[in-house]
Coordinates of C-alpha atoms in Angstrom, one line a residue:
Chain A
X1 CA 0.0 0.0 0.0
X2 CA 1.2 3.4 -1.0
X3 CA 1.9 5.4 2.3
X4 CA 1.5 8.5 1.3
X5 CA -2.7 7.6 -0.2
X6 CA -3.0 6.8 3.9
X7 CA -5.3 9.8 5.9
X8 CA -3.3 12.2 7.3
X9 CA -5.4 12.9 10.7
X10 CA -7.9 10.7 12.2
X11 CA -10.5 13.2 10.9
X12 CA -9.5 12.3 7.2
X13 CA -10.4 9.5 8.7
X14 CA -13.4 9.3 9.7
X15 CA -14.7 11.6 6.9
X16 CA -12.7 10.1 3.8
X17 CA -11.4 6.6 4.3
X18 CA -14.8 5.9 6.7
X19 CA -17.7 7.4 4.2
X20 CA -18.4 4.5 2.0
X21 CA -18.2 1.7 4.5
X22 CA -20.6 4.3 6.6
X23 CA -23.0 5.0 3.7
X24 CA -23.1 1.5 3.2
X25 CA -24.6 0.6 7.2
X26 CA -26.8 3.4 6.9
X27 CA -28.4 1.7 4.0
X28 CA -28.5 -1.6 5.8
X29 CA -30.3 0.1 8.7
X30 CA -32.9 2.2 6.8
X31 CA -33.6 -0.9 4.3
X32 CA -35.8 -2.8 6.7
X33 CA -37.4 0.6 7.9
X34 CA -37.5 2.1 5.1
X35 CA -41.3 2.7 4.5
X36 CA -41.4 3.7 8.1
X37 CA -38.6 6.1 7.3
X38 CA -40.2 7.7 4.4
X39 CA -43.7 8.0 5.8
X40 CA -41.8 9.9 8.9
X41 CA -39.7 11.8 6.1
X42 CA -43.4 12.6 4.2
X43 CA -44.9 13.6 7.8
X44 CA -42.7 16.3 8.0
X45 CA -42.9 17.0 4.5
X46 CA -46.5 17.7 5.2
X47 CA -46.1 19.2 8.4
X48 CA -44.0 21.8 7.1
X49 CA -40.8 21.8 9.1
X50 CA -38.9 19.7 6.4
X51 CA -38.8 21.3 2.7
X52 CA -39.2 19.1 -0.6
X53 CA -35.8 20.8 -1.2
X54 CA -34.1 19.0 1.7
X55 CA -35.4 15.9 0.7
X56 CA -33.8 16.7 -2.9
X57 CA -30.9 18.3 -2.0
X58 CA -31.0 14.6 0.1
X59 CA -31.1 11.9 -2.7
X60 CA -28.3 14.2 -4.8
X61 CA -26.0 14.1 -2.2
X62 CA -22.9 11.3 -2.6
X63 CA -24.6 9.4 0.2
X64 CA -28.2 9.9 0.0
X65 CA -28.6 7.3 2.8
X66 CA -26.7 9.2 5.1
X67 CA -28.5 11.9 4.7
X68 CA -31.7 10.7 4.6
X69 CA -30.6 9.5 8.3
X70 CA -30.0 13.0 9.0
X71 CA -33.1 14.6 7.7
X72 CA -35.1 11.6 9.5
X73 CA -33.6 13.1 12.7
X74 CA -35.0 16.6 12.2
X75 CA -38.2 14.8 11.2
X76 CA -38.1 12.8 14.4
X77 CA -36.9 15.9 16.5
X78 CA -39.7 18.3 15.0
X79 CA -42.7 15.9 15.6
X80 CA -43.3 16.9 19.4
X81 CA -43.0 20.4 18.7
X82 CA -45.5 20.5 15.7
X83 CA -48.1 17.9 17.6
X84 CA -48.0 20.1 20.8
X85 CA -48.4 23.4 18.7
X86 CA -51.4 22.2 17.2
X87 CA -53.2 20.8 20.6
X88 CA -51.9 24.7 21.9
X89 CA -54.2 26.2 19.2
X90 CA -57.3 23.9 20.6
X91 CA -56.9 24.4 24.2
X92 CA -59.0 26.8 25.8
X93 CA -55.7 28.8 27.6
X94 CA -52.9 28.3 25.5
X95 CA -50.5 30.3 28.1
X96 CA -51.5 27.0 30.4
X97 CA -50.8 23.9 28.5
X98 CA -49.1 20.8 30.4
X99 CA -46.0 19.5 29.5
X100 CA -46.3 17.5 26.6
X101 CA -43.2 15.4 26.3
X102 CA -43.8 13.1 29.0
X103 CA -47.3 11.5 27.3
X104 CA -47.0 10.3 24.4
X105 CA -43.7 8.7 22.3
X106 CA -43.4 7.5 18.3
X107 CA -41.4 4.4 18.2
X108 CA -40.9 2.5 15.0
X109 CA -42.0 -0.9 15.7
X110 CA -39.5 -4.1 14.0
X111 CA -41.2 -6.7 12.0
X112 CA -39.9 -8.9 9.0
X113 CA -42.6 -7.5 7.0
X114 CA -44.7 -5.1 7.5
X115 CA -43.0 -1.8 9.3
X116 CA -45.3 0.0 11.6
X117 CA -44.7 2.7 14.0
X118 CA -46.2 2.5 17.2
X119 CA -47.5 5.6 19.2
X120 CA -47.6 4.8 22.5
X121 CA -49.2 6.9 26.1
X122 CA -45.7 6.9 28.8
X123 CA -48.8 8.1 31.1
X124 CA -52.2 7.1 31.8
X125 CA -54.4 10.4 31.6
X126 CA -57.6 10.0 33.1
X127 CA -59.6 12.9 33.6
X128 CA -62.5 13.6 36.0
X129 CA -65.1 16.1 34.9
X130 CA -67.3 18.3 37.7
X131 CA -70.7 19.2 35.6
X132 CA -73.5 18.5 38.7
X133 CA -73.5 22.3 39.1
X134 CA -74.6 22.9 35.0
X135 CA -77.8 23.2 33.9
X136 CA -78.4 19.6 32.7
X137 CA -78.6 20.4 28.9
X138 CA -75.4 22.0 28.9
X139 CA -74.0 19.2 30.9
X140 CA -75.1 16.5 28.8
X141 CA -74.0 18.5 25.6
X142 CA -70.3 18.3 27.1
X143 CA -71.0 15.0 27.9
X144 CA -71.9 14.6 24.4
X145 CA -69.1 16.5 22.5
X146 CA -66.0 14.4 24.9
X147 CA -67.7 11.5 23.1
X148 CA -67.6 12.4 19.8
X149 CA -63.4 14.2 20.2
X150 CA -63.2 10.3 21.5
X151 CA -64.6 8.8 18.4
X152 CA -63.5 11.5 15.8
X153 CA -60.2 12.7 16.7
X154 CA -58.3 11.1 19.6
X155 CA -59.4 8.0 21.2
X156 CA -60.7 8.5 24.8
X157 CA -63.9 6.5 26.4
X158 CA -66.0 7.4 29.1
X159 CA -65.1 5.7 32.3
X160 CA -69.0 4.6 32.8
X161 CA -68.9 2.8 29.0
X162 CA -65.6 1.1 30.0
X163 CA -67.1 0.2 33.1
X164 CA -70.2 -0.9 31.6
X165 CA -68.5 -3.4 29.9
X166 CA -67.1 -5.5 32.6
X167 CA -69.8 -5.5 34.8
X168 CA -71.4 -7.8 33.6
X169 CA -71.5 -10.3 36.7
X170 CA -72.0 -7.2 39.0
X171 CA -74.6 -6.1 36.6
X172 CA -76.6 -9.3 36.9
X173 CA -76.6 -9.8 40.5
X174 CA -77.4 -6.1 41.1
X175 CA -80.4 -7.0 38.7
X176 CA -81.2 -10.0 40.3
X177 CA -81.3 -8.6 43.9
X178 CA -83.2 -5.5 42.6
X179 CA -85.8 -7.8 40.8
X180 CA -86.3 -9.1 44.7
X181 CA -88.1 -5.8 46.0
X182 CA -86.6 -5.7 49.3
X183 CA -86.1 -1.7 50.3
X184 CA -85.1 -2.9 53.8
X185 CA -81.4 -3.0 54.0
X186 CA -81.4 -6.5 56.1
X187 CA -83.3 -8.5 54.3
X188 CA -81.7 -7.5 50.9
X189 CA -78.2 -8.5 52.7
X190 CA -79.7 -11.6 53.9
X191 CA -81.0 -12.3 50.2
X192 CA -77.8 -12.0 49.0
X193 CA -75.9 -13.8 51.5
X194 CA -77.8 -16.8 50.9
X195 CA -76.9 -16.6 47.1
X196 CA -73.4 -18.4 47.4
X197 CA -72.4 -17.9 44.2
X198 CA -72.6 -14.0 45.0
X199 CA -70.9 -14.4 48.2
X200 CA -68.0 -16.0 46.8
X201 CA -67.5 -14.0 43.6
X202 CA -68.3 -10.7 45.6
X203 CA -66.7 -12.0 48.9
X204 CA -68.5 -10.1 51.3
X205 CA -67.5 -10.7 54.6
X206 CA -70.1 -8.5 56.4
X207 CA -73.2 -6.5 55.9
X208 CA -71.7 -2.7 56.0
X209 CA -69.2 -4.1 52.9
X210 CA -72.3 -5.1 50.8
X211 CA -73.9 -2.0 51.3
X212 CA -70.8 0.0 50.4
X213 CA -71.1 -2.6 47.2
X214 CA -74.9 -1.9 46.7
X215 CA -74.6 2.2 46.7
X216 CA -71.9 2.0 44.2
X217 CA -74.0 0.0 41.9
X218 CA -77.4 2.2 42.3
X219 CA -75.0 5.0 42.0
X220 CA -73.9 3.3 38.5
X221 CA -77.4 2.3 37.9
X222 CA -79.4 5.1 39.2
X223 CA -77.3 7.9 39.1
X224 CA -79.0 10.8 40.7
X225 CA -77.9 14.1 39.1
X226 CA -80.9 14.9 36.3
X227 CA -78.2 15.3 33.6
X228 CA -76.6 12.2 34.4
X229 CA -80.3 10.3 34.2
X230 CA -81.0 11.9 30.9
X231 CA -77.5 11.3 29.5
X232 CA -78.0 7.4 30.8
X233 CA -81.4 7.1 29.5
X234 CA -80.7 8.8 25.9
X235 CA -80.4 5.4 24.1
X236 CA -78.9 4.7 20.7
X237 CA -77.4 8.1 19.7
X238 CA -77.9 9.3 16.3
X239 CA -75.6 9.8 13.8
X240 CA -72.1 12.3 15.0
X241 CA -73.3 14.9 12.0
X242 CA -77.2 15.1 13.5
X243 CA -75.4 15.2 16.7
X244 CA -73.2 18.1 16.1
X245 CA -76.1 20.2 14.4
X246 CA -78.4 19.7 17.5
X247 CA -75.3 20.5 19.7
X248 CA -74.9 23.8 17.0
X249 CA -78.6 24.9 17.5
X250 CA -78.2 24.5 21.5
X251 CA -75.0 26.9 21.2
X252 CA -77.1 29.4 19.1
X253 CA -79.7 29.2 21.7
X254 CA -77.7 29.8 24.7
X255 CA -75.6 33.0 23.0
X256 CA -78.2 35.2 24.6
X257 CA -78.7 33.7 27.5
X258 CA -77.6 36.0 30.7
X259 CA -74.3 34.4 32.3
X260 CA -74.3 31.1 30.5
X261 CA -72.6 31.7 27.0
X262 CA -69.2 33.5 28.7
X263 CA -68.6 30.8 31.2
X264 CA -65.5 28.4 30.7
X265 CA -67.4 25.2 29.7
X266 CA -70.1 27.4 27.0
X267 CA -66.3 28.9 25.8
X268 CA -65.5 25.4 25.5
X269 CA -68.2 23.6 24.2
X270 CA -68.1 26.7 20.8
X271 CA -64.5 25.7 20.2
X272 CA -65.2 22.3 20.0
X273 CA -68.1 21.6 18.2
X274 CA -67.0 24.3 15.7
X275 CA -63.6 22.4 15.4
X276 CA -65.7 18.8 15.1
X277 CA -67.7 20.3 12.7
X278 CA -64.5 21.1 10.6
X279 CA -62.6 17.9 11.5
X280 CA -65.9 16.0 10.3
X281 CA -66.1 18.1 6.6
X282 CA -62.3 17.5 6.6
X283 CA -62.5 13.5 7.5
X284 CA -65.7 11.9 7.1
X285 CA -64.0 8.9 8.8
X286 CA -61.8 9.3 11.9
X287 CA -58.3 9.0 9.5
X288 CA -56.4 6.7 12.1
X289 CA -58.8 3.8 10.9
X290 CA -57.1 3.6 7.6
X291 CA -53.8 3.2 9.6
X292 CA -54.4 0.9 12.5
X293 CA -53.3 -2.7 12.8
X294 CA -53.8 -5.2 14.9
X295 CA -51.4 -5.6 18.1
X296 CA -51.0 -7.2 21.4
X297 CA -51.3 -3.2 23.3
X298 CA -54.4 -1.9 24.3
X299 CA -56.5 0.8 22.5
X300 CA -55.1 4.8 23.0
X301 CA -58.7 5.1 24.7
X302 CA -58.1 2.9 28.0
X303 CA -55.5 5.3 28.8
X304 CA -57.2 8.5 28.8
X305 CA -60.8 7.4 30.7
X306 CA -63.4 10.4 31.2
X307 CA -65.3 10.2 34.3
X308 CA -67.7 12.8 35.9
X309 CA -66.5 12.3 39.5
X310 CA -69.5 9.6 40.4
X311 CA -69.1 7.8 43.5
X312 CA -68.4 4.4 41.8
X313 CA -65.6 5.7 39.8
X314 CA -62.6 5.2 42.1
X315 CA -63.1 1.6 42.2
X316 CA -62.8 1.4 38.2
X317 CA -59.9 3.6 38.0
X318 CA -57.8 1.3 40.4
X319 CA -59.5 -1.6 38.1
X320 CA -58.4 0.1 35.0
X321 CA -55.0 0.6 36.4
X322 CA -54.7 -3.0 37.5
X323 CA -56.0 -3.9 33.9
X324 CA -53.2 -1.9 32.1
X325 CA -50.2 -3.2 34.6
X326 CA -50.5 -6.3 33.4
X327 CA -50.6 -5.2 29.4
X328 CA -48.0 -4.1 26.5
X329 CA -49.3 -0.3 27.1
X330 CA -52.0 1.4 25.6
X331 CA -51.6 3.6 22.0
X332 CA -52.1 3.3 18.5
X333 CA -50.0 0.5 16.1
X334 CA -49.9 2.2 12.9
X335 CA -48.8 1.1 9.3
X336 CA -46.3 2.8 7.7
X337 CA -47.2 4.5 4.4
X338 CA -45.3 6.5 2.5
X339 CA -47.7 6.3 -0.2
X340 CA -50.5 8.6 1.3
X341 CA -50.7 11.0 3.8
X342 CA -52.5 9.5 6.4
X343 CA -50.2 9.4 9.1
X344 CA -50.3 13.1 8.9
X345 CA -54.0 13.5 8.9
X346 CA -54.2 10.5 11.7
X347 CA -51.5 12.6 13.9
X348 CA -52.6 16.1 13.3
X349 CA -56.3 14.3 14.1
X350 CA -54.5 13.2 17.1
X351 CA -53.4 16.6 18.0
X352 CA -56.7 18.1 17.9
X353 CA -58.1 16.1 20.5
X354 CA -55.9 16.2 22.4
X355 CA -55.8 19.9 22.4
X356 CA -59.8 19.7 22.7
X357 CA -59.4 17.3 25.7
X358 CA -56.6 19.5 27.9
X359 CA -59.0 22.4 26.9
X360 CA -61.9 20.7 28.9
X361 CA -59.4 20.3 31.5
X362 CA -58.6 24.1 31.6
X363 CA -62.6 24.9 31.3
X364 CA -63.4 22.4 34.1
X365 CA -60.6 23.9 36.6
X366 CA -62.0 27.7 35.6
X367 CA -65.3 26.6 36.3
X368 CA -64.7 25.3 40.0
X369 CA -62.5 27.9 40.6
X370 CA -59.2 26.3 40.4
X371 CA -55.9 26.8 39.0
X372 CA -54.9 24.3 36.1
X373 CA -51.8 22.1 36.0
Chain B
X1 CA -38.4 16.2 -12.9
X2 CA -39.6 14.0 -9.7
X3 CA -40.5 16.0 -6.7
X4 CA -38.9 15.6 -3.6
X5 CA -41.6 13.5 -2.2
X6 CA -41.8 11.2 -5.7
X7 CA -38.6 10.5 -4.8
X8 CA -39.5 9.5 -1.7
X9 CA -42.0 6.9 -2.8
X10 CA -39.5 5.4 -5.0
X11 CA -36.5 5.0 -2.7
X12 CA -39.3 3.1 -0.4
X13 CA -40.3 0.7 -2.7
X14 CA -36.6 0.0 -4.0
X15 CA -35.5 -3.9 -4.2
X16 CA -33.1 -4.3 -1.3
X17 CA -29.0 -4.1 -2.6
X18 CA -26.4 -5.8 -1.4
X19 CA -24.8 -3.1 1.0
X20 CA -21.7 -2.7 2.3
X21 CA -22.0 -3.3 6.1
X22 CA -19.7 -3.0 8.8
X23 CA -21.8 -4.4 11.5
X24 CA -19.7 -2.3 14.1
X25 CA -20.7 1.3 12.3
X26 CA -24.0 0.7 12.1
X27 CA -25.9 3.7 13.4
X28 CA -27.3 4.1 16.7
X29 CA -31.0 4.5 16.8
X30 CA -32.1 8.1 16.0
X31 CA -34.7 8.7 18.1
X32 CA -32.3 8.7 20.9
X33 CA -31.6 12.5 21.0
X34 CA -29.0 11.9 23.3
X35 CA -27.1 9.0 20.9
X36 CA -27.8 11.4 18.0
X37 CA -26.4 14.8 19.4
X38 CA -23.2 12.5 20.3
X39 CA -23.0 10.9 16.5
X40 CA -23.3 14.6 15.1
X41 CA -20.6 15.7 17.7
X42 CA -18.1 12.5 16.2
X43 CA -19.3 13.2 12.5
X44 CA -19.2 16.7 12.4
X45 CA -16.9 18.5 14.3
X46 CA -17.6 22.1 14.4
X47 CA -15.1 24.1 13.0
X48 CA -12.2 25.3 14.7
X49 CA -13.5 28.4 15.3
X50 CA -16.7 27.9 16.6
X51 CA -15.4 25.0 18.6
X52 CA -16.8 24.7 22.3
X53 CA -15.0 23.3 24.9
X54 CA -17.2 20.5 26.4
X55 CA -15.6 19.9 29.8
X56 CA -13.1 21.8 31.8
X57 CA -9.4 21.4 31.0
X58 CA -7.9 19.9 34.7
X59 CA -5.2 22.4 34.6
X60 CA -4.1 24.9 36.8
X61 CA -4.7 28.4 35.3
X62 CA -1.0 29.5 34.5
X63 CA -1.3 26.8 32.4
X64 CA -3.9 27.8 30.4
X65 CA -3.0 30.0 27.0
X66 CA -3.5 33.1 27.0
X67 CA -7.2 34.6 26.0

């Protein structure tokens, strides 16, 4: 070998004797990733903080994979800052918006064949609503609008549907003892303590611990604030768009009313069903659906429960908790495509509600009273 | 000409080449900021001029050149 074609200094090195054999791992790693590289790259194409020209300027350069690498770490580094700047322009105080880097992460996900990314909650977020003290219409039209921003935009579910759903044995006894007609506290507990299948799935050891059981489940059953009755008795809801226009006409109605249409939640409820309205002309079907795959995690929406601070509620948090301990985490498993740009809409979807959701936060703080953190 | 984004779509849906891997400089992941600010640090050193110095030199100051 000719010593004088030897670098000079170690950075010759590195830059000179180094940049093929470098180019050549860079393609090794992005090959198996490489849809999930360019839907990431196209993201922030879309998003705006990556030009066309850098993705040019890119593939001319002597190693295009290199730089590809390079321009996929801008993309990765601008993604928190563009989600959290589009929740900021949904919340109802933008000057008061919760960290955001802690709650949510975008991992790329390794599989032989098909590359996904997987957007996973670090945190679980549930939330706990106080709207006893609104008139019930309004109430229930809040109630209303967190459940479509759950089925439109970000996933979220309301703690008393999750709920709902595994209840079932607690359900059918509470039924069955109900069917009974005792009102007298004794003989309902000696009802049920004869039932040995109850005692043992319920295990209660005394009387006072199945009548803490029994006023959580009339409290789920027969909730007593009106709004709460009229939300739980309001059946199969119609379609989101009759929804939204009902929720529209209410709005309209309550402009005038005297105290009502410049408190925090009224504030609230314009910006988002104006923003649903949009979101709906914009994506007649919620755009994460064309993206999500099937995966051993839970749903995004068992992280983020909604709850209107009921009695019963504390029991299924700690359940839901329990529930997720034992899981792979809760988010969204996404396919990466480079070919459309639906991991933009999905994300910026994602955004939105999320913004929408931390605004309800900030309008139910206001309306007690309290600061919001 | 192909936009930037054409591009794209074609360099995803390229056969896979035989590369030339050294499976010691493969790169760290990327979406480790920390990893990534080091790799730029390795890979790019600033210039001389705009150099920082990182950690403090253990010398005693009459060491030190002059400012």
């Amino acid at each position: 070998m000719n010593p004088l074609r030897l670098p000079r200094r170690a950075r010759d090195l590195t830059v000179l004797a180094w940049a093929r054999l470098r180019e050549g791992a860079y393609h090794a790693w992005l090959h198996p990733r490489r849809r999930c590289v360019a839907a990431l790259l196209r993201l922030a194409v879309e998003g705006g903080w990556l030009t066309e020209a850098a993705l040019d300027a890119a593939f001319d350069s002597p190693t295009p994979n290199a730089a590809l690498y390079r321009l996929l770490g801008e993309a990765l580094s601008g993604l928190p800052v563009w989600i959290e700047a589009t929740a900021r322009r949904c919340v109802l105080d933008p000057a008061r918006m919760p960290d955001w880097a802690p709650f949510a992460t975008l991992t790329l996900v390794d599989t032989d064949d098909d590359p996904s990314l997987f957007l996973a909650l670090e945190n679980l977020w549930p939330h706990t609503f106080h709207l006893d003290e609104l008139p019930p219409a309004v109430a229930v039209a809040v109630a209303q609008t967190l459940s479509l921003i759950g089925c439109r935009l970000t996933e979220c579910v309301l703690l008393r549907d999750w709920a709902g759903c595994r209840a079932d044995e607690s359900a059918s006894a509470y039924h069955e003892i109900a069917a009974l007609g005792h009102t007298d506290p004794g003989t309902r507990w000696a009802a049920a303590s004869e039932n040995e299948a109850w005692s043992d799935w319920f295990g209660w050891n005394d009387q006072d611990e199945f009548e803490r059981w029994w006023a959580q489940q009339t409290a789920f059953y027969e909730p007593q604030p009106i709004w709460l009755r009229r939300w739980h008795a309001r059946g199969h809801p119609p379609e989101d768009r009759i929804i939204l226009c009902g929720l529209l006409r209410r709005l309209w109605r309550w402009r005038r009313r005297p105290g009502l249409a410049s408190t925090p939640w009224c504030r609230w409820l314009r910006r988002a069903v104006l923003t649903l309205r949009r979101a709906l002309r914009r994506w007649p079907q919620s755009p994460a659906r064309a993206l999500l795959a099937e995966t051993d995690a839970e749903p995004l929406a068992y992280g983020q429960l909604l709850g209107f601070n009921e009695p019963w509620e504390a029991t299924w948090l700690e359940e839901s908790v329990e529930y997720l301990s034992n899981s792979e985490g809760c988010g969204w498993t996404l396919r990466a495509d480079p070919d459309t740009s639906a991991l933009y809409e999905t994300l910026w979807a994602f955004a939105i509600g999320q913004g929408l959701l931390i605004g309800a936060c900030q309008a139910d703080a206001a309306a007690q009273g309290l600061p919001f953190e | 000409m192909a936009s930037g984004l054409d591009r794209l779509r074609a360099w995803a849906c390229e056969e896979a080449l035989t590369a030339l891997a050294d499976p010691l400089d493969r790169p760290v992941f990327a979406e480790n900021v920390r990893c990534r600010h080091r790799l730029e640090h390795l890979f790019d050193p600033l210039p001389g001029g705009e150099r920082r110095r990182l950690h403090a030199l253990d010398l005693p100051p009459h060491l030190l050149p002059p400012p």
